[in-house]
Short mmCIF file of C-alpha atoms in Angstrom, two decimals:
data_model
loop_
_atom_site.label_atom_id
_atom_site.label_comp_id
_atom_site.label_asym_id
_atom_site.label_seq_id
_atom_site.Cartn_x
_atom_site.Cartn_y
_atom_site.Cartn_z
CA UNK A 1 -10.29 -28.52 -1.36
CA UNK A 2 -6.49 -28.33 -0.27
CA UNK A 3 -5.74 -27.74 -4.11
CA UNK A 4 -7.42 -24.21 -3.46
CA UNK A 5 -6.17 -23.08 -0.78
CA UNK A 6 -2.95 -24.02 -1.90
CA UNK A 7 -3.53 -21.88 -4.99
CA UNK A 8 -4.68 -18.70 -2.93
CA UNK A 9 -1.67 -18.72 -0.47
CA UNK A 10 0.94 -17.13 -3.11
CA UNK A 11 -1.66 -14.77 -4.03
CA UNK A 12 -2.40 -13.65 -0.06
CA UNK A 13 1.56 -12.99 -0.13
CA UNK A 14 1.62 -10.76 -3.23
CA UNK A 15 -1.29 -8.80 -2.00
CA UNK A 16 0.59 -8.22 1.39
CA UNK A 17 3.94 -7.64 -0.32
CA UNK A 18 2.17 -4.65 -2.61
CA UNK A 19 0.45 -3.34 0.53
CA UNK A 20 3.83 -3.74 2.47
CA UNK A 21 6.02 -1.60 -0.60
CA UNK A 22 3.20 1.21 -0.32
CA UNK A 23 3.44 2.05 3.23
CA UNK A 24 7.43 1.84 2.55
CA UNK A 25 7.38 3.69 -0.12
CA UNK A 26 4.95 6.37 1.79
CA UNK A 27 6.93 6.25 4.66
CA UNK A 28 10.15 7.16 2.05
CA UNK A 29 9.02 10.14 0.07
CA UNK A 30 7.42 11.85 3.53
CA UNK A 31 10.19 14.02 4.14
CA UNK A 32 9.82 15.42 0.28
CA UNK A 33 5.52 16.07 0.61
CA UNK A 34 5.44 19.57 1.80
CA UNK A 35 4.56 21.44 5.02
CA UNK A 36 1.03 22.58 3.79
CA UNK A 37 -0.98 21.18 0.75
CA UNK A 38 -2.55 24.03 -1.26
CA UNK A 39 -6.03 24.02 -1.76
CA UNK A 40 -9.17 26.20 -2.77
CA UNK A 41 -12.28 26.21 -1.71
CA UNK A 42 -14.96 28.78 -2.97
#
């Protein structure tokens, strides 16, 4: 059993580092989305 969760560990860390770089990366290009999102609806 300690061989598995051994084996998962790394994993858990790239999952959180990919999470981590998205809200980074959203938080980054912010400033360039602009003020109102066009959009139809009929």
């Amino acid at each position: 059993m300690g061989k598995n969760k051994k084996s998962v560990l790394p994993m858990n860390w790239l999952l959180l580092g990919f999470i981590l770089s998205l809200y980074v990366m959203g938080f980054i290009l912010y400033p360039a989305l602009p003020d109102m999102v066009p959009s139809h609806w009929n």
